[in-house]
Coordinates of C-alpha atoms in Angstrom, one line a residue:
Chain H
X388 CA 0.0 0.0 0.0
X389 CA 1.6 3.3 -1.1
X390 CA 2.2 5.8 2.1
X391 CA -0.1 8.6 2.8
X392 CA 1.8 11.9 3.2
X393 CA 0.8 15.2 3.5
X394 CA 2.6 18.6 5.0
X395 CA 1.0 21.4 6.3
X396 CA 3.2 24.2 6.3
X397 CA 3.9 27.8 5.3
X398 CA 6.6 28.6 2.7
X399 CA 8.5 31.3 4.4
X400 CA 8.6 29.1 7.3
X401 CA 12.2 27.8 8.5
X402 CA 10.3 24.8 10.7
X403 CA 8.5 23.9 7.6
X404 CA 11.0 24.0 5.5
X405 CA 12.9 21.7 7.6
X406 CA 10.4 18.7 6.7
X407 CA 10.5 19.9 3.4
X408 CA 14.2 19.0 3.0
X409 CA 14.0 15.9 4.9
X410 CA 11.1 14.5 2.5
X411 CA 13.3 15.7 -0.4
X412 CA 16.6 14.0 1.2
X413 CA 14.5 11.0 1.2
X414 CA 13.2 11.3 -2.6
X415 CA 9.3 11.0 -0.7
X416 CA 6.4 12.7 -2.6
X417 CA 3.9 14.1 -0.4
X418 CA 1.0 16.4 -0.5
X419 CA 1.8 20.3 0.6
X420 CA -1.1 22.5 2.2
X421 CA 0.1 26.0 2.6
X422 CA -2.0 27.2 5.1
X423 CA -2.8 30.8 6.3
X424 CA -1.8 31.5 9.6
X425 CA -4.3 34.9 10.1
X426 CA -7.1 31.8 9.0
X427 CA -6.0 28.2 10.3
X428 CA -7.8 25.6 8.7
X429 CA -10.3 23.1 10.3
X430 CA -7.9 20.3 9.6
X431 CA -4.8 22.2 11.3
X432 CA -6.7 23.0 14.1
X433 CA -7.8 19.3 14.2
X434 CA -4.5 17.6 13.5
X435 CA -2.5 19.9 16.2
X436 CA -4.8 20.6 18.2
X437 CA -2.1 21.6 21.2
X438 CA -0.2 23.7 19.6
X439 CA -2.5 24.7 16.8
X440 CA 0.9 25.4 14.7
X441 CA 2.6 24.6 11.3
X442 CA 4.3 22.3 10.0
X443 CA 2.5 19.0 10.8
X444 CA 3.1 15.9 9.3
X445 CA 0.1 13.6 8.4
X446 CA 1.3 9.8 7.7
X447 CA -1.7 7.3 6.8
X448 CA -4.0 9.6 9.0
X449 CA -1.8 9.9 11.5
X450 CA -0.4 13.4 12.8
X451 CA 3.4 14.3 14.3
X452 CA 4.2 18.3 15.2
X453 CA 7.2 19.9 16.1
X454 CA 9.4 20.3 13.0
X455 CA 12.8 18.4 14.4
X456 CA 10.7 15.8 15.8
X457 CA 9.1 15.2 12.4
X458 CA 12.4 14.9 10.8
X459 CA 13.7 12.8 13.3
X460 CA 10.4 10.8 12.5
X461 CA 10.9 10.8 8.7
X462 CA 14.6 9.4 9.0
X463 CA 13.2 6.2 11.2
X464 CA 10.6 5.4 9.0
X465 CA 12.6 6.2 5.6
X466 CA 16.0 4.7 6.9
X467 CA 16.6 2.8 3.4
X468 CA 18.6 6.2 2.0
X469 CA 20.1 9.2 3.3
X470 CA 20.6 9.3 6.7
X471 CA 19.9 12.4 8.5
X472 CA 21.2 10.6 11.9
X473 CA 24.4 9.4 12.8
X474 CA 24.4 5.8 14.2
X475 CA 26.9 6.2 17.3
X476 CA 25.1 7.7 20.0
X477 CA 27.5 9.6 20.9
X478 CA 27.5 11.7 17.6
X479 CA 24.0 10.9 17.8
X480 CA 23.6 12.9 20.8
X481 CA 25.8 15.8 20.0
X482 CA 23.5 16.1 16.2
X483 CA 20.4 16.2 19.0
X484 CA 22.4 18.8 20.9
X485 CA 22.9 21.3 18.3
X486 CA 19.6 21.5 16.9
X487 CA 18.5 21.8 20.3
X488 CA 21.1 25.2 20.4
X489 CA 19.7 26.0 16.9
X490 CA 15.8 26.0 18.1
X491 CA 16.3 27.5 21.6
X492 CA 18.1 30.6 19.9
X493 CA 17.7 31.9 16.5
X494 CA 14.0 32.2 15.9
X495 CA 13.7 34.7 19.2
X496 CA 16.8 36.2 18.2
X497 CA 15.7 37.2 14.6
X498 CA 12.5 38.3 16.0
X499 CA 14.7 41.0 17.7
X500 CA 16.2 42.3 14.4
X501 CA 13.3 42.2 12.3
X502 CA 10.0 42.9 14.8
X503 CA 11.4 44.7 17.2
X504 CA 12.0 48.3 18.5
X505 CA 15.7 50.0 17.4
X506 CA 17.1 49.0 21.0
X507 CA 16.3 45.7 20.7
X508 CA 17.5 45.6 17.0
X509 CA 21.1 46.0 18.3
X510 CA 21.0 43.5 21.1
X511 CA 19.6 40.9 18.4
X512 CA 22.2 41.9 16.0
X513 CA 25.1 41.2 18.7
X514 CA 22.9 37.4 19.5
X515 CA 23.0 36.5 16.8
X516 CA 26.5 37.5 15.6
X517 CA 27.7 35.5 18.7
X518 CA 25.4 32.8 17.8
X519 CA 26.4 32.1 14.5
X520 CA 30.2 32.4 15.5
X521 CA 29.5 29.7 17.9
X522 CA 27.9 26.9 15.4
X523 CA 30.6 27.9 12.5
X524 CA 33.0 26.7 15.4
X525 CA 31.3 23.5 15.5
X526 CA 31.3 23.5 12.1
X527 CA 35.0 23.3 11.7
X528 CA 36.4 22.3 8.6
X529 CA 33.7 20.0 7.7
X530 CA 31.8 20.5 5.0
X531 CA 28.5 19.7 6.7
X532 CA 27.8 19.8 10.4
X533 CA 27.0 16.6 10.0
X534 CA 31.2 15.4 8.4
X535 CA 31.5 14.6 5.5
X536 CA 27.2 14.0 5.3
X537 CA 24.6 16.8 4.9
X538 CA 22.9 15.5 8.4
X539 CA 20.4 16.4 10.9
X540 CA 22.0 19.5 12.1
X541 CA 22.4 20.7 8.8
X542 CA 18.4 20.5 8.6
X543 CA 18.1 22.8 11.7
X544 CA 19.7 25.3 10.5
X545 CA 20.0 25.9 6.6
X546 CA 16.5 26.7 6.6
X547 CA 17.4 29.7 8.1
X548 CA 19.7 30.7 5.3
X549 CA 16.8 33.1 3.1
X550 CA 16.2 34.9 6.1
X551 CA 19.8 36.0 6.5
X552 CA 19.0 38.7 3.7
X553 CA 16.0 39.9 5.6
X554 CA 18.3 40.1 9.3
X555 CA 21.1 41.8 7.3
X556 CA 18.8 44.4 5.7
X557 CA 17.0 45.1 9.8
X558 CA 19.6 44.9 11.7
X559 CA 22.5 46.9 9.1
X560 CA 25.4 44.2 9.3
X561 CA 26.5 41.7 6.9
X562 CA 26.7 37.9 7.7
X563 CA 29.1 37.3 5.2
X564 CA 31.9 39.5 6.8
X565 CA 31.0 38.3 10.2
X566 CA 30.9 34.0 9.6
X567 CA 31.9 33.8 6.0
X568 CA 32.7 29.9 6.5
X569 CA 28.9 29.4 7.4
X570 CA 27.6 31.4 4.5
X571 CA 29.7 29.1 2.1
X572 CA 28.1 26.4 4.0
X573 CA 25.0 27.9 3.2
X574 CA 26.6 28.0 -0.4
X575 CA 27.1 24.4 -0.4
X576 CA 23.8 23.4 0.9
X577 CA 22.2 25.3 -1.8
X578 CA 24.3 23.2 -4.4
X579 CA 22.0 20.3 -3.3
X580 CA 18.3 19.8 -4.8
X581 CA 16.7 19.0 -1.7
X582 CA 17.8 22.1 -0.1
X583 CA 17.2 24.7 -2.9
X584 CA 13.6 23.2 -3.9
X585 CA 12.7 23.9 -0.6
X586 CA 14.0 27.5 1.0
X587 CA 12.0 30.3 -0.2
X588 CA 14.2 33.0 -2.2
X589 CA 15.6 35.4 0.5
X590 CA 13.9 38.5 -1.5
X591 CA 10.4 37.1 -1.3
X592 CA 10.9 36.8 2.3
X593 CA 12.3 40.0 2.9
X594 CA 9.0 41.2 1.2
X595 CA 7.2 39.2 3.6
X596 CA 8.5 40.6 6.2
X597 CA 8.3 44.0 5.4
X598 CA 4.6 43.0 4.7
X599 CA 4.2 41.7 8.6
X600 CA 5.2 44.6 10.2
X601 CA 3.2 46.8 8.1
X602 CA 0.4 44.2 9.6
X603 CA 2.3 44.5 13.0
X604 CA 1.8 48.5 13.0
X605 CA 6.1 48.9 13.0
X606 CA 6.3 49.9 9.7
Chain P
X959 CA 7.1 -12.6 38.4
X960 CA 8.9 -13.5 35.3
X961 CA 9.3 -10.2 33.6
X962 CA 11.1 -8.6 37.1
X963 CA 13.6 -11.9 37.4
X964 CA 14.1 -10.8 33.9
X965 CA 14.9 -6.7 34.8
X966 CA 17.0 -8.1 37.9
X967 CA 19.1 -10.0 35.7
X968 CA 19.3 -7.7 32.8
X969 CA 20.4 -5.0 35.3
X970 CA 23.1 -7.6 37.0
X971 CA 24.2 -8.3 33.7
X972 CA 24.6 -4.7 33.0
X973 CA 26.6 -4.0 36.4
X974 CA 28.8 -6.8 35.7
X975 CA 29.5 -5.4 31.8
X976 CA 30.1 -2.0 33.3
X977 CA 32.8 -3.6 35.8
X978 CA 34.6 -5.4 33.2
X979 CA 34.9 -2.6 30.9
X980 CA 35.6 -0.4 33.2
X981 CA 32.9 2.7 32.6
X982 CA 32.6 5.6 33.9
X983 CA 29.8 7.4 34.0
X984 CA 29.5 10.8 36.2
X985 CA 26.8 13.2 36.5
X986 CA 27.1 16.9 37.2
X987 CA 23.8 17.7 38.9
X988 CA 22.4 20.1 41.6
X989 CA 20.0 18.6 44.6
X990 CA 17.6 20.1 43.7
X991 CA 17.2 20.3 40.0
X992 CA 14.2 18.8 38.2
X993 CA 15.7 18.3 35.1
X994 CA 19.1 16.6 36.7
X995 CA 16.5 14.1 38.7
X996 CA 15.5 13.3 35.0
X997 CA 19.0 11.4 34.9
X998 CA 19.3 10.7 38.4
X999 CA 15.9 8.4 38.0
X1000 CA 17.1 6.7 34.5
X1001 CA 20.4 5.4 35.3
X1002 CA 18.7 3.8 38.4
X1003 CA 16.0 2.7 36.5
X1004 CA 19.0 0.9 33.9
X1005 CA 20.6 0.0 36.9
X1006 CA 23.5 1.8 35.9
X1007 CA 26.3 2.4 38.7
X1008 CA 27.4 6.5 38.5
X1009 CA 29.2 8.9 40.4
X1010 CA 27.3 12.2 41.3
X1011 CA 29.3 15.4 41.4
X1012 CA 26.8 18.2 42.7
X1013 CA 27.7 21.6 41.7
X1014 CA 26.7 25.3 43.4
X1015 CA 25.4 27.2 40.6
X1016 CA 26.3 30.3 42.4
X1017 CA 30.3 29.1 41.7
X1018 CA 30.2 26.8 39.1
X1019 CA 33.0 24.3 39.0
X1020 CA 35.6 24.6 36.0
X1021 CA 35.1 20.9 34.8
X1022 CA 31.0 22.0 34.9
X1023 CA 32.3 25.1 32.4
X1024 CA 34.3 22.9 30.4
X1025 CA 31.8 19.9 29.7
X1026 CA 29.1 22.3 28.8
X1027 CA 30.4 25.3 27.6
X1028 CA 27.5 26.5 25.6
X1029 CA 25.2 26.5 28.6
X1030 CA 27.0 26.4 31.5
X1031 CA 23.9 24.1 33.0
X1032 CA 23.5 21.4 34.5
X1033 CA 22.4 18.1 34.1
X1034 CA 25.9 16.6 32.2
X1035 CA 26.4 13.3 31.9
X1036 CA 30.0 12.5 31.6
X1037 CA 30.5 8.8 29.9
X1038 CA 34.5 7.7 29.5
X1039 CA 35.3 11.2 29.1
X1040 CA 32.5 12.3 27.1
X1041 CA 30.1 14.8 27.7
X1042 CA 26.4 15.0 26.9
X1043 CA 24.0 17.9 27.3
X1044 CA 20.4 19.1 27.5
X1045 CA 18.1 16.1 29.3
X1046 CA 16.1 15.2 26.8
X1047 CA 19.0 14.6 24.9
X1048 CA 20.9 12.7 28.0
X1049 CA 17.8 10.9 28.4
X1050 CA 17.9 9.6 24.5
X1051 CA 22.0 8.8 24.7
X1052 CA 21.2 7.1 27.7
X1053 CA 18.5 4.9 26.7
X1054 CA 20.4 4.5 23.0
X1055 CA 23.5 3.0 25.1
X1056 CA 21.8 0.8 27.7
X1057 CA 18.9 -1.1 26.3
X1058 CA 17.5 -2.9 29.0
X1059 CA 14.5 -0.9 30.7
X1060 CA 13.9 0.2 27.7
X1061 CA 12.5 4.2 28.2
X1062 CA 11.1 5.3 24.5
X1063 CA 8.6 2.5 22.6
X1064 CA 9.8 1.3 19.6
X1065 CA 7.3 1.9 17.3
X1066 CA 8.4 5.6 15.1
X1067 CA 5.3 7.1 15.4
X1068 CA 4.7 6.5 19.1
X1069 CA 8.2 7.8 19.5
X1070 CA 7.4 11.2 17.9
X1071 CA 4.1 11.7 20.2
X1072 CA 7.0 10.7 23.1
X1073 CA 9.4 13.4 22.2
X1074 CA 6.2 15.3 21.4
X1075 CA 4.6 15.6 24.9
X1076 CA 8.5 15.5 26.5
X1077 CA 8.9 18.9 24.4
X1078 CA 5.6 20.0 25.4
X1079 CA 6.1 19.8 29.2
X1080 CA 9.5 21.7 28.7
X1081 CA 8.2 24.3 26.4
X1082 CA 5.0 25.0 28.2
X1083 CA 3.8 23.5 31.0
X1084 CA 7.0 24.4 33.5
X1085 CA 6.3 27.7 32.3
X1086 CA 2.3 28.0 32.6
X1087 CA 2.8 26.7 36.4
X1088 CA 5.6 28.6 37.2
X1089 CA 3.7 31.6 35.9
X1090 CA 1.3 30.7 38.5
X1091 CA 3.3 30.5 41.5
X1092 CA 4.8 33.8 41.1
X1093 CA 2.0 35.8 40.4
X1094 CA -0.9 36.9 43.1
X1095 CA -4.2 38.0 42.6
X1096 CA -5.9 39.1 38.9
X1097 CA -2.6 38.4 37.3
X1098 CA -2.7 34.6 39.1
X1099 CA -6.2 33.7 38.5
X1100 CA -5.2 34.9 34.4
X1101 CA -2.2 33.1 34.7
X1102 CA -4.4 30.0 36.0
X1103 CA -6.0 29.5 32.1
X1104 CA -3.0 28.6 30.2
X1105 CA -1.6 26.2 32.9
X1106 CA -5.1 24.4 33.3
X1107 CA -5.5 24.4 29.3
X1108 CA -2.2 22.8 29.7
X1109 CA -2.9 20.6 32.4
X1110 CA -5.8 19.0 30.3
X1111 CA -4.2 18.4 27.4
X1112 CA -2.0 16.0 29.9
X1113 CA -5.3 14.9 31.7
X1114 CA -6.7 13.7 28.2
X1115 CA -3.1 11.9 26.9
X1116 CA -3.7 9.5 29.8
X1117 CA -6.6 7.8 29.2
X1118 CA -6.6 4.6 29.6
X1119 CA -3.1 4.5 30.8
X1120 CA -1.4 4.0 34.3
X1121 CA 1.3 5.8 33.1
X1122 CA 2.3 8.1 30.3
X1123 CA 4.6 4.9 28.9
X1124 CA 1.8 3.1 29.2
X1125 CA 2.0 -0.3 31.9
X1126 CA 5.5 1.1 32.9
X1127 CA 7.5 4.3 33.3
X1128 CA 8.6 5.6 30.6
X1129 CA 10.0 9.0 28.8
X1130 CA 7.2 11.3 29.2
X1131 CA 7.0 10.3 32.7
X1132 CA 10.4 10.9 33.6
X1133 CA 10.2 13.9 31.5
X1134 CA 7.1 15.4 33.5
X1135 CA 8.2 13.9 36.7
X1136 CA 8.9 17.2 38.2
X1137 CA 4.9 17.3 38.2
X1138 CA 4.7 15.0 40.8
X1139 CA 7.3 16.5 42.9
X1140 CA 6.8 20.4 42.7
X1141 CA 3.2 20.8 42.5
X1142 CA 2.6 19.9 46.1
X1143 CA 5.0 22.4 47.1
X1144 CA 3.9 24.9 45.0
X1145 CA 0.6 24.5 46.2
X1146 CA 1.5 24.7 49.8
X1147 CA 3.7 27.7 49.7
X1148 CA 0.8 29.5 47.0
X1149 CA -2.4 28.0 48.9
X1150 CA -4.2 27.7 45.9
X1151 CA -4.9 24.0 44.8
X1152 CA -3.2 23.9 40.9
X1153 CA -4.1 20.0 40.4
X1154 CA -7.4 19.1 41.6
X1155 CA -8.8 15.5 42.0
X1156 CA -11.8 16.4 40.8
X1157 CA -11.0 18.2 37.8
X1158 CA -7.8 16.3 36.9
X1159 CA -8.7 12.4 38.2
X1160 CA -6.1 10.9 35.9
X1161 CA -3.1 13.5 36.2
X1162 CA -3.7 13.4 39.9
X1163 CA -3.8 9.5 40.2
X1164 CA -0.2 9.9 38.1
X1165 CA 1.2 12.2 40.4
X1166 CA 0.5 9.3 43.0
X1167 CA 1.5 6.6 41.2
X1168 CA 4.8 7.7 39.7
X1169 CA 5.8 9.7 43.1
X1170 CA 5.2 6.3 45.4
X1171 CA 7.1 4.1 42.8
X1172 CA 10.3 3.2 44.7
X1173 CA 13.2 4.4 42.4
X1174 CA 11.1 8.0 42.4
X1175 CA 10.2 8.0 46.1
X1176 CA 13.9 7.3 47.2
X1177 CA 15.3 10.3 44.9
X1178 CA 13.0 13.3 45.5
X1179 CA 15.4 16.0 47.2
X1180 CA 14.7 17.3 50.9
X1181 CA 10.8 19.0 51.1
X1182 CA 12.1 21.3 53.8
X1183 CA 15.1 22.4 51.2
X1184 CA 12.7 22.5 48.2
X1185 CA 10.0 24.7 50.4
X1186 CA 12.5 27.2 51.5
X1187 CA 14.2 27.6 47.7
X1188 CA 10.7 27.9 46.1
X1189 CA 9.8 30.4 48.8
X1190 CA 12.8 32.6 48.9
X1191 CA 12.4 32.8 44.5
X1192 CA 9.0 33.6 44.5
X1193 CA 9.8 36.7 47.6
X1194 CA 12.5 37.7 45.5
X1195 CA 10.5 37.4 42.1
X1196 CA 8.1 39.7 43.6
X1197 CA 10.6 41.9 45.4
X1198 CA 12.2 42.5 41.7
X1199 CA 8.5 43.1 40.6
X1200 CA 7.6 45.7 42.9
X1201 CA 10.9 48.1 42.4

């Protein structure tokens, strides 16, 4: 029996893009719902119903939320091809760790720079400066975070990427000259089909944004 | 009677391993910390032998600063030299490592709604309760929505189970195991009941349940100790409030 997939999600939306990349890694074909978040549809609402928030995974009927945990989910079912996991679990644990770091921090810390007022701006520039010194540390010489693999980590965060245009523009600072080994790793993700079918070009989500806070009353 | 001779020997067996390959496994923890006790009540349910290290937050020790230098937190488990991080994720190593007792199901979509409601207690229930205990009046009885929308959702996830892992504890319940401790405190020092039998039969007979099991019962850290911190931060949260 052929599987049942369907994603709701948002296209300018780094946890939804996440799924989209690991259903791509895994050559899956799926059903996409882009849903409107200022009007949630019935079967959102009914698929997550505690959180009420994209993306959510539906699989034969069945629903998982929370973007890493859906990723983590497509790699055990899928496990016949690309690997998004290590197996030692060691690694295992330190791939689990940094996309731990990666949720916990960047989301709140772009909201700084792009919805915030001009004090805040400069306290989220310096965040996330710091925090994007600190994974292209643990990035190394690699060419993924994951070795020699585009892995797990590498899902967190690349999905991140095509806002980086939309931070640099807010907050007046370039990535680039600040972590220019991540932005080639942002580079080299691009290079790979899974990745650029599924990150929203940086301009459209610049528009976006500027759209938002309009909406928001800060522009 | 079977299935415990089983666990006994498993958990011999595992002792015996450890001795022979000469593990160490160390855990960085504070007495009082929920999310440490996490650990504390998974390597005893694996049977695993550990040293504890305890730490004072106020003058954290060097070896805490250079295992986790991104946090600065604890739990960290330390195994043959090698740090790990974050509970959750200590909780996942460890259960990926030893795998008697298992702690996650093995089923992939049962182990998503695992991490799911793990996540969910991290993200938003500690916070909705804690909201709770340091707020008074209006702003309490607001704060009281959120936590009891919450509470529910936990309420209605253990239906027709003893525990959150089903017959056995598992890694929700270790996860919202600080439940069973805190909210009794927190009720005493606030007066105001958070968990009521009435309202919350299942979540209530949980608290019960996983509280009296023996590993739990012999690892909660001293009440008087736990009363007196929780007091002293919710004076000082509302001596910070007031200025």
């Amino acid at each position: 029996m052929a599987d049942e997939i369907v994603l709701l999600s948002t296209w300018p939306s780094m946890f939804g893009n996440r799924v989209r990349v690991a259903l791509a890694e895994k050559g899956l074909k799926y059903e996409y719902k882009e849903e409107d978040l200022w009007n949630k549809s019935p079967l959102l609402l009914m698929m997550n119903p505690v959180h009420k928030k994209i993306p959510v995974l539906i699989h034969n009927g069945k629903p998982i939320s929370e973007s890493m945990i859906i990723v983590e989910y497509i790699d055990e079912v899928w496990n016949h091809k690309s690997p998004l996991l290590p197996t030692d679990p060691y690694q295992r644990a330190q791939a689990r760790f940094w996309a731990d770091y990666v949720d916990k921090k960047l989301y709140d810390i772009g909201k700084k720079i792009i919805w915030s007022t001009k004090g805040e701006q400069e306290t989220g520039k310096k965040e996330l400066i710091e925090c994007l010194k600190l994974l292209e540390g643990e990035l190394g010489d690699n060419p993924y975070f994951g070795g020699e693999n585009f892995g797990f980590v590498d899902v967190s965060l690349v999905t991140f990427s095509c806002w980086f245009h939309t931070y640099e523009s807010y907050g007046n600072f370039s990535i680039e000259t600040e972590c220019p080994k991540l932005v080639a790793w942002t580079k080299r993700c691009l290079e790979k089909e899974s990745v650029s079918s599924s990150l929203a070009d940086p301009h459209k989500i610049h528009d976006f944004a500027s759209g938002v806070r309009k909406r928001l009353g800060i522009e | 009677m079977c299935i415990k001779k089983g666990i006994s020997a498993a958990i011999a067996f595992a002792r015996y391993d450890q001795n022979i390959m000469g593990e160490e496994v160390k855990l960085f923890r504070t007495w009082s910390s929920p999310f440490a006790l996490r650990i504390v009540w998974a390597l005893r349910i694996k049977g695993i032998e550990y040293q504890t290290v305890f730490e004072d937050i106020s003058n954290k020790s060097p070896s805490l600063l250079q295992y986790n230098p991104v946090h600065r937190k604890v739990p960290v488990l330390l195994h043959n030299g090698r740090p790990i991080a974050e509970s959750l994720v200590i909780l996942e190593y460890i259960d990926e490592t030893w795998k008697q007792a298992p702690l996650l199901p093995v089923d992939p979509h049962e182990r998503a709604m695992a991490r799911f409601w793990a996540k969910f207690g991290d993200d938003k229930v500690l916070g909705s309760i804690w909201s709770v205990f340091i707020k008074q009046g209006k702003e309490q009885e607001e704060a009281m929505v959120p936590a009891m929308e919450n509470l529910k959702f936990l309420e209605e996830e253990l239906k027709g189970k003893k525990f959150f892992g089903g017959e056995t504890i598992g890694f929700v319940d270790l996860a919202l195991g600080w439940l069973a401790n805190l909210i009794g405190l927190l009720e005493e020092i606030v007066g105001l009941k958070v968990v009521d039998g009435e309202k919350l039969p299942l979540l209530s007979a949980w608290m019960q349940e996983f509280g009296d099991a023996p590993i739990i019962k012999d690892n909660w850290p001293a009440r008087d100790g736990m009363i007196l911190k929780f007091q002293a931060l919710r004076d000082a949260t509302f001596a910070a409030a007031s200025k």
